[in-house]
CSV table of C-alpha atoms and ligand atoms in Angstrom, one decimal:
chain,number,residue,atom,x,y,z
A,165,MET,CA,5.4,-3.7,5.3
A,166,LYS,CA,4.3,-7.3,5.4
A,167,ASP,CA,1.8,-6.6,2.4
A,168,HIS,CA,4.6,-5.5,0.5
A,169,ILE,CA,7.0,-8.8,1.4
A,170,ASP,CA,3.5,-10.6,0.5
A,171,ARG,CA,3.6,-8.9,-2.8
A,172,ALA,CA,6.9,-9.8,-3.7
A,173,ARG,CA,6.3,-13.3,-2.8
A,174,ARG,CA,3.4,-13.6,-5.5
A,175,TYR,CA,6.0,-12.1,-7.9
A,176,LEU,CA,8.4,-14.9,-7.2
A,177,GLY,CA,5.6,-17.3,-8.5
A,178,THR,CA,5.0,-15.4,-11.6
A,179,SER,CA,8.7,-15.0,-12.4
A,180,GLY,CA,9.7,-18.5,-12.0
A,181,VAL,CA,12.5,-17.8,-9.4
A,182,ASP,CA,12.8,-19.2,-5.7
A,183,ALA,CA,14.2,-15.9,-4.4
A,184,LEU,CA,14.4,-12.1,-5.3
A,185,LEU,CA,17.4,-10.1,-4.5
A,186,LEU,CA,16.4,-6.2,-3.9
A,187,SER,CA,19.4,-4.1,-4.4
A,188,LYS,CA,18.1,-1.0,-5.7
A,189,ASP,CA,17.1,1.5,-2.9
A,190,GLU,CA,13.6,2.1,-3.8
A,191,ASN,CA,13.0,-1.7,-4.3
A,192,ARG,CA,14.6,-2.7,-0.9
A,193,ARG,CA,12.8,0.1,1.1
A,194,TYR,CA,9.6,-0.8,-0.5
A,195,VAL,CA,9.7,-4.4,0.3
A,196,THR,CA,11.6,-4.3,3.8
A,197,GLY,CA,10.8,-0.8,5.0
A,198,PHE,CA,14.7,-0.1,5.6
A,199,SER,CA,15.7,3.2,4.1
A,200,GLY,CA,19.3,3.1,4.1
A,201,SER,CA,21.2,3.5,0.9
A,202,ALA,CA,23.2,0.2,0.8
A,203,GLY,CA,22.1,-3.5,1.6
A,204,ILE,CA,20.5,-6.3,-0.1
A,205,GLY,CA,16.9,-7.6,0.8
A,206,VAL,CA,16.1,-11.1,-0.1
A,207,VAL,CA,12.6,-12.6,-0.3
A,208,THR,CA,12.2,-16.4,-0.5
A,209,ARG,CA,8.8,-18.4,-0.3
A,210,ASP,CA,9.2,-18.6,3.4
A,211,ALA,CA,11.7,-15.8,4.7
A,212,ALA,CA,12.6,-12.3,4.3
A,213,LEU,CA,16.4,-11.4,4.8
A,214,LEU,CA,18.0,-8.0,4.9
A,215,VAL,CA,21.7,-7.9,4.5
A,216,VAL,CA,23.4,-4.8,5.8
A,217,ASP,CA,26.8,-3.5,6.5
A,218,PHE,CA,28.0,-2.3,9.9
A,219,ARG,CA,26.9,1.2,9.4
A,220,TYR,CA,23.0,0.0,9.3
A,221,TYR,CA,22.9,-2.9,11.8
A,222,GLU,CA,20.7,-0.7,14.2
A,223,GLN,CA,18.7,1.2,11.6
A,224,ALA,CA,17.8,-2.1,9.8
A,225,ALA,CA,16.5,-3.8,13.1
A,226,GLU,CA,14.4,-0.8,13.7
A,227,GLN,CA,12.8,-0.1,10.2
A,228,ALA,CA,12.7,-3.8,9.0
A,229,PRO,CA,11.0,-5.8,11.9
A,230,GLY,CA,9.7,-8.2,9.2
A,231,CYS,CA,13.2,-9.2,8.0
A,232,GLU,CA,15.8,-11.3,9.6
A,233,ILE,CA,18.9,-9.0,9.6
A,234,VAL,CA,22.1,-10.4,8.3
A,235,ARG,CA,25.2,-8.6,9.4
A,236,GLY,CA,27.4,-8.4,6.5
A,237,ALA,CA,30.2,-6.4,7.8
A,238,THR,CA,31.9,-5.2,4.9
A,239,ASP,CA,31.2,-8.1,2.4
A,240,LEU,CA,27.6,-8.0,1.7
A,241,PRO,CA,27.7,-10.4,-1.4
A,242,GLY,CA,29.5,-12.9,0.9
A,243,ALA,CA,27.2,-12.6,3.8
A,244,LEU,CA,24.4,-13.0,1.5
A,245,ALA,CA,25.9,-16.1,-0.1
A,246,GLU,CA,26.5,-17.6,3.5
A,247,ALA,CA,22.9,-16.6,4.6
A,248,VAL,CA,21.1,-18.2,1.5
A,249,ARG,CA,23.3,-21.3,1.1
A,250,PRO,CA,21.6,-23.6,3.6
A,251,ARG,CA,18.2,-22.8,1.9
A,252,GLU,CA,19.0,-24.5,-1.3
A,253,LEU,CA,17.6,-21.8,-3.7
A,254,ARG,CA,18.0,-23.0,-7.2
A,255,ARG,CA,17.1,-19.7,-9.1
A,256,ILE,CA,17.6,-16.4,-7.6
A,257,GLY,CA,16.2,-13.4,-9.5
A,258,PHE,CA,17.9,-10.0,-9.4
A,259,GLU,CA,17.1,-6.5,-11.0
A,260,ALA,CA,18.7,-6.4,-14.2
A,261,GLU,CA,17.5,-2.8,-15.0
A,262,SER,CA,19.5,-1.3,-12.0
A,263,VAL,CA,22.3,-3.7,-10.6
A,264,PRO,CA,25.6,-2.9,-12.3
A,265,TYR,CA,27.3,-5.5,-14.5
A,266,ALA,CA,30.3,-5.9,-12.2
A,267,GLN,CA,28.1,-6.5,-9.2
A,268,ALA,CA,26.1,-8.8,-10.8
A,269,GLU,CA,29.2,-10.9,-11.7
A,270,ARG,CA,30.3,-10.9,-8.1
A,271,LEU,CA,27.0,-12.1,-7.0
A,272,ARG,CA,26.9,-15.0,-9.7
A,273,GLU,CA,30.3,-15.8,-8.6
A,274,LYS,CA,29.3,-15.9,-4.8
A,275,LEU,CA,25.9,-17.7,-5.2
A,276,ARG,CA,27.1,-20.5,-7.4
A,277,PRO,CA,25.6,-23.2,-7.8
A,278,ALA,CA,22.4,-21.2,-7.7
A,279,GLU,CA,21.6,-19.5,-11.0
A,280,LEU,CA,21.2,-15.9,-11.0
A,281,VAL,CA,18.2,-14.8,-13.0
A,282,PRO,CA,17.9,-11.3,-14.6
A,283,LEU,CA,14.5,-9.8,-14.1
A,284,ALA,CA,13.5,-6.9,-16.0
A,285,ASP,CA,10.3,-5.6,-14.3
A,286,VAL,CA,10.8,-5.8,-10.4
A,287,ASP,CA,9.9,-2.1,-10.3
A,288,ARG,CA,6.4,-3.0,-11.3
A,289,LEU,CA,6.0,-4.5,-7.8
A,290,ARG,CA,5.5,-0.8,-6.9
A,291,TRP,CA,3.3,0.6,-9.5
A,292,VAL,CA,0.1,0.4,-7.6
A,293,LYS,CA,0.1,2.0,-4.3
A,294,ASP,CA,-1.7,1.2,-1.1
A,295,GLU,CA,-3.5,3.8,1.2
A,296,GLU,CA,-0.7,4.8,3.2
A,297,GLU,CA,1.6,5.4,0.0
A,298,VAL,CA,-1.2,7.6,-1.6
A,299,ALA,CA,-1.4,9.6,1.8
A,300,ALA,CA,2.5,10.1,1.8
A,301,ILE,CA,2.2,11.5,-1.7
A,302,GLU,CA,-0.8,13.5,-0.8
A,303,ARG,CA,1.2,15.0,2.1
A,304,ALA,CA,4.0,15.8,-0.3
A,305,ALA,CA,1.7,17.4,-2.6
A,306,LYS,CA,-0.1,19.7,0.0
A,307,ILE,CA,3.7,21.1,0.7
A,308,SER,CA,3.9,21.9,-3.2
A,309,ASP,CA,0.6,23.7,-3.0
A,310,ALA,CA,1.5,25.6,-0.3
A,311,GLY,CA,5.1,26.2,-1.7
A,312,PHE,CA,3.3,27.5,-5.1
A,313,ALA,CA,1.1,29.9,-3.2
A,314,HIS,CA,4.2,31.2,-1.4
A,315,VAL,CA,6.4,31.8,-4.6
A,316,LEU,CA,3.6,33.7,-6.1
A,317,THR,CA,3.9,36.3,-3.5
A,318,VAL,CA,7.9,36.2,-4.1
A,319,LEU,CA,8.3,36.5,-8.1
A,320,ARG,CA,8.9,40.0,-9.4
A,321,PRO,CA,10.9,41.4,-12.1
A,322,GLY,CA,14.5,42.1,-11.3
A,323,MET,CA,15.1,39.0,-9.1
A,324,THR,CA,17.0,36.0,-10.7
A,325,GLU,CA,15.6,32.6,-11.2
A,326,ARG,CA,18.2,31.2,-8.6
A,327,ASP,CA,16.9,33.7,-5.9
A,328,ALA,CA,13.5,32.8,-6.4
A,329,ALA,CA,14.2,29.2,-6.8
A,330,VAL,CA,16.2,29.1,-3.3
A,331,GLU,CA,13.3,31.0,-1.7
A,332,PHE,CA,10.9,28.6,-3.2
A,333,GLU,CA,12.9,25.6,-1.9
A,334,ALA,CA,13.6,26.9,1.4
A,335,PHE,CA,9.9,27.4,1.9
A,336,MET,CA,8.9,23.6,1.0
A,337,ARG,CA,11.6,22.6,3.3
A,338,ARG,CA,10.6,24.4,6.1
A,339,ALA,CA,7.1,23.4,5.5
A,340,GLY,CA,8.0,19.5,6.1
A,341,ALA,CA,9.8,18.3,2.9
A,342,GLU,CA,12.4,16.0,3.6
A,343,ARG,CA,14.0,17.0,0.4
A,344,LEU,CA,13.1,17.9,-3.0
A,345,SER,CA,13.3,14.7,-5.5
A,346,PHE,CA,14.9,16.8,-8.1
A,347,ASP,CA,16.5,20.1,-8.6
A,348,LEU,CA,13.6,22.7,-9.1
A,349,VAL,CA,13.1,23.5,-12.8
A,350,PHE,CA,13.0,27.1,-12.9
A,351,ALA,CA,12.7,28.6,-16.4
A,352,SER,CA,11.7,32.1,-17.3
A,353,GLY,CA,11.3,33.9,-20.5
A,354,PRO,CA,12.6,32.1,-23.6
A,355,ARG,CA,14.4,29.6,-21.2
A,356,SER,CA,10.7,28.3,-20.4
A,357,ALA,CA,11.1,26.6,-23.9
A,358,LEU,CA,13.6,24.1,-21.9
A,359,PRO,CA,11.4,21.4,-20.3
A,360,HIS,CA,14.0,20.8,-17.6
A,361,GLY,CA,15.7,24.2,-17.5
A,362,ARG,CA,17.4,24.7,-14.2
A,363,ALA,CA,17.5,28.0,-12.4
A,364,THR,CA,20.1,30.3,-13.7
A,365,GLY,CA,21.2,33.9,-12.9
A,366,ARG,CA,18.7,35.1,-15.5
A,367,VAL,CA,16.9,38.2,-14.2
A,368,LEU,CA,13.2,37.9,-14.4
A,369,GLN,CA,11.5,40.6,-16.7
A,370,ALA,CA,7.9,41.8,-17.1
A,371,GLY,CA,6.3,39.9,-19.7
A,372,ASP,CA,8.2,36.5,-19.2
A,373,LEU,CA,6.4,33.2,-19.0
A,374,VAL,CA,8.0,31.6,-15.8
A,375,THR,CA,7.8,27.6,-15.6
A,376,VAL,CA,8.3,26.1,-12.3
A,377,ASP,CA,8.3,22.3,-11.9
A,378,PHE,CA,8.8,21.0,-8.4
A,379,GLY,CA,8.9,17.7,-6.2
A,380,PRO,CA,8.9,17.9,-2.4
A,381,VAL,CA,9.5,14.4,-0.6
A,382,CYS,CA,7.5,13.4,2.2
A,383,ASP,CA,8.5,9.9,3.9
A,384,GLY,CA,10.3,8.7,1.0
A,385,TYR,CA,7.4,9.7,-1.5
A,386,THR,CA,7.4,12.3,-4.0
A,387,SER,CA,4.7,14.6,-5.5
A,388,ASP,CA,5.5,16.2,-8.8
A,389,CYS,CA,4.0,19.4,-9.9
A,390,THR,CA,4.4,22.2,-12.7
A,391,ARG,CA,2.9,25.7,-13.1
A,392,THR,CA,3.5,28.3,-15.7
A,393,VAL,CA,2.4,31.9,-14.9
A,394,VAL,CA,3.1,35.1,-16.6
A,395,LEU,CA,4.8,38.1,-15.0
A,396,GLY,CA,2.6,41.0,-15.9
A,397,ARG,CA,-0.1,40.8,-18.3
A,398,ALA,CA,-0.3,37.9,-20.9
A,399,ASP,CA,0.0,38.7,-24.4
A,400,GLU,CA,-2.2,36.9,-27.3
A,401,ARG,CA,0.0,34.1,-27.8
A,402,GLN,CA,0.8,33.5,-24.4
A,403,ARG,CA,-2.9,33.3,-23.6
A,404,GLU,CA,-3.5,31.0,-26.7
A,405,ILE,CA,-0.9,28.5,-25.8
A,406,TYR,CA,-1.6,28.4,-22.2
A,407,ALA,CA,-5.3,27.7,-23.1
A,408,VAL,CA,-4.4,24.8,-25.5
A,409,VAL,CA,-2.1,23.0,-22.8
A,410,LEU,CA,-4.7,23.6,-19.9
A,411,ARG,CA,-7.4,22.1,-22.4
A,412,ALA,CA,-4.9,19.3,-23.0
A,413,GLN,CA,-4.3,18.5,-19.4
A,414,ARG,CA,-7.9,18.5,-18.5
A,415,GLY,CA,-8.7,16.2,-21.4
A,416,ALA,CA,-6.3,13.8,-20.4
A,417,ILE,CA,-7.3,13.9,-16.7
A,418,GLU,CA,-10.8,12.8,-18.1
A,419,ALA,CA,-9.3,9.8,-19.9
A,420,VAL,CA,-7.7,8.4,-16.8
A,421,ARG,CA,-9.6,5.6,-15.0
A,422,ALA,CA,-8.8,2.0,-14.0
A,423,GLY,CA,-8.8,-0.3,-17.3
A,424,ALA,CA,-7.9,2.7,-19.8
A,425,SER,CA,-4.8,2.2,-21.5
A,426,SER,CA,-1.8,4.6,-20.8
A,427,ARG,CA,-1.4,5.1,-24.5
A,428,ALA,CA,-4.8,6.3,-24.6
A,429,VAL,CA,-4.4,8.6,-21.9
A,430,ASP,CA,-1.3,10.0,-23.6
A,431,GLN,CA,-3.2,10.5,-26.8
A,432,ALA,CA,-6.0,12.2,-25.3
A,433,GLY,CA,-4.0,15.1,-24.4
A,434,ARG,CA,-1.5,14.8,-27.4
A,435,GLU,CA,-4.6,15.0,-29.9
A,436,ILE,CA,-5.7,18.4,-28.3
A,437,ILE,CA,-2.2,19.8,-28.7
A,438,ALA,CA,-1.9,18.4,-32.4
A,439,ALA,CA,-5.2,19.9,-33.3
A,440,ALA,CA,-4.4,23.2,-32.1
A,441,GLY,CA,-1.3,23.0,-34.5
A,442,TYR,CA,1.5,22.5,-31.7
A,443,GLY,CA,1.8,18.8,-32.2
A,444,GLU,CA,5.6,19.3,-32.8
A,445,ALA,CA,6.2,21.3,-29.8
A,446,PHE,CA,5.0,18.5,-27.5
A,447,GLY,CA,8.0,16.0,-27.6
A,448,HIS,CA,7.9,14.2,-24.4
A,449,GLY,CA,5.5,11.7,-22.8
A,450,LEU,CA,2.2,13.0,-21.3
A,451,GLY,CA,3.0,11.7,-17.6
A,452,HIS,CA,4.6,9.1,-15.5
A,453,GLY,CA,4.2,7.3,-12.2
A,454,ILE,CA,5.2,8.6,-9.1
A,455,GLY,CA,6.2,7.1,-5.6
A,456,LEU,CA,9.3,6.3,-3.8
A,457,GLU,CA,10.9,7.6,-7.3
A,458,ILE,CA,10.2,10.6,-9.3
A,459,HIS,CA,10.1,8.6,-12.6
A,460,GLU,CA,8.3,5.1,-12.2
A,461,GLY,CA,6.1,3.1,-14.4
A,462,PRO,CA,3.9,3.0,-16.1
A,463,ALA,CA,4.6,6.0,-18.6
A,464,LEU,CA,1.9,7.7,-20.4
A,465,SER,CA,3.5,7.7,-23.6
A,466,PRO,CA,2.8,6.7,-27.1
A,467,ARG,CA,5.4,4.0,-26.5
A,468,MET,CA,3.8,2.1,-23.6
A,469,ASP,CA,0.4,0.3,-23.7
A,470,VAL,CA,-0.5,-1.1,-20.3
A,471,PRO,CA,-4.0,-0.8,-18.5
A,472,LEU,CA,-4.2,1.4,-15.7
A,473,GLU,CA,-5.1,-0.1,-12.3
A,474,ALA,CA,-6.8,1.6,-9.3
A,475,GLY,CA,-4.1,2.9,-7.0
A,476,MET,CA,-1.6,4.0,-9.5
A,477,VAL,CA,-0.4,7.7,-9.1
A,478,LEU,CA,0.4,9.4,-12.4
A,479,THR,CA,1.4,12.6,-13.4
A,480,ILE,CA,-0.5,14.4,-16.0
A,481,GLU,CA,1.7,17.0,-17.8
A,482,PRO,CA,1.4,18.1,-21.4
A,483,GLY,CA,3.6,21.1,-22.5
A,484,VAL,CA,4.2,23.1,-25.5
A,485,TYR,CA,7.8,24.5,-26.1
A,486,LEU,CA,8.7,27.0,-28.8
A,487,PRO,CA,12.6,27.6,-29.1
A,488,GLY,CA,13.3,31.2,-28.8
A,489,TRP,CA,9.8,32.1,-27.5
A,490,GLY,CA,9.3,30.1,-24.4
A,491,GLY,CA,7.1,27.2,-23.0
A,492,VAL,CA,4.1,26.3,-21.1
A,493,ARG,CA,3.5,23.1,-18.9
A,494,ILE,CA,1.0,22.2,-16.5
A,495,GLU,CA,1.5,19.1,-14.5
A,496,ASP,CA,-0.9,17.5,-11.8
A,497,ASP,CA,-0.7,14.2,-9.9
A,498,VAL,CA,-3.7,12.0,-9.8
A,499,VAL,CA,-4.5,8.5,-8.2
A,500,VAL,CA,-6.3,6.4,-10.6
A,501,THR,CA,-9.8,5.0,-9.3
A,502,ALA,CA,-12.1,2.6,-10.6
A,503,ASP,CA,-14.1,5.2,-12.5
A,504,GLY,CA,-11.8,8.1,-12.9
A,505,CYS,CA,-9.2,9.7,-10.9
A,506,ARG,CA,-8.5,11.9,-7.8
A,507,VAL,CA,-6.4,15.0,-8.2
A,508,LEU,CA,-3.9,15.0,-5.6
A,509,THR,CA,-2.3,18.7,-6.4
A,510,HIS,CA,-4.5,21.6,-6.0
A,511,ALA,CA,-2.4,24.7,-7.2
A,512,PRO,CA,-4.6,27.0,-9.2
A,513,LYS,CA,-4.6,26.4,-12.9
A,514,GLU,CA,-6.2,29.1,-14.7
A,515,LEU,CA,-3.8,31.5,-16.2
A,516,ILE,CA,-2.0,33.7,-13.4
A,517,GLU,CA,-0.9,37.1,-14.5
A,518,LEU,CA,1.3,38.4,-11.6
A,519,PRO,CA,1.2,42.0,-10.9
A,520,VAL,CA,4.3,43.7,-11.6
B,237,LIG,ZN1,7.5,17.9,-12.9
B,238,LIG,ZN1,6.9,15.0,-14.0
């Protein structure tokens, strides 16, 4: 975690503060190594502190050896103020995007006369992954590959979405996923037109499109994969739309490389779908960063234009959704490299027609 503390320190320089408070779970974990669900990390030019409550004294000492542990008992802001007072910090940054207003006010009160400075881009610290982080995402992706192979052996007409989803999740948990980063998306038949449809009691039928979106987590890091299959023989339209989405997905993957703009990658996939006449049916961004969070920056979307950097891990997930008919989405995870990208999820992508 020494690297991540250094990275936070460089960020102090660019954002004009003397210290950075880390209250958001993922940021605190990223910088300090501590995976508990409460506490405040503090990085200054020459120190790293971690203020935790009674429940976490032992865990913090074990997971955050690079930090001085401050025992906050039941008053974290009070303990924080006491620990930083002798350091004479003038400007202290906090995560404006994730600290609740009331908590920010409490901190402002306690930290006076230091000025509490709202910072909107702290999450950016985590955008570029190091090798260890990519390896964790890759372990999660392996579990998702195995999970998808397993669910193909389970799916059949007559079972409910919920039964299939439970089996899918249990398999991934047994295979080593510490949790799933979101409730499985499991949407069949016309419900597959819902980009985030959760499993229901709907009974699977021959001819259904089935979209599954799954994100097993390893060592805190998530993967994120979607596949769409057909129960039985695909009809003309299912075949056509599947082919469009697959072409868009491959086209977007081709466009990924360090230096490419996030918007250009979105565009590469979006144009293929629009050219096929389904532009209106693809209403979300083409992808997003993944890591300790399931949705991180940078977003691959018409609204964000940032240059991609080697080490960013992104999803590539175009889809076409037609209300009343159904939908197709195909999603892989890629790590950006100097001259392209490496795909981390390997579940098959050619249209799968499951025997019924
Ligand atoms: Zn997904
Ligand atoms: Zn996703």
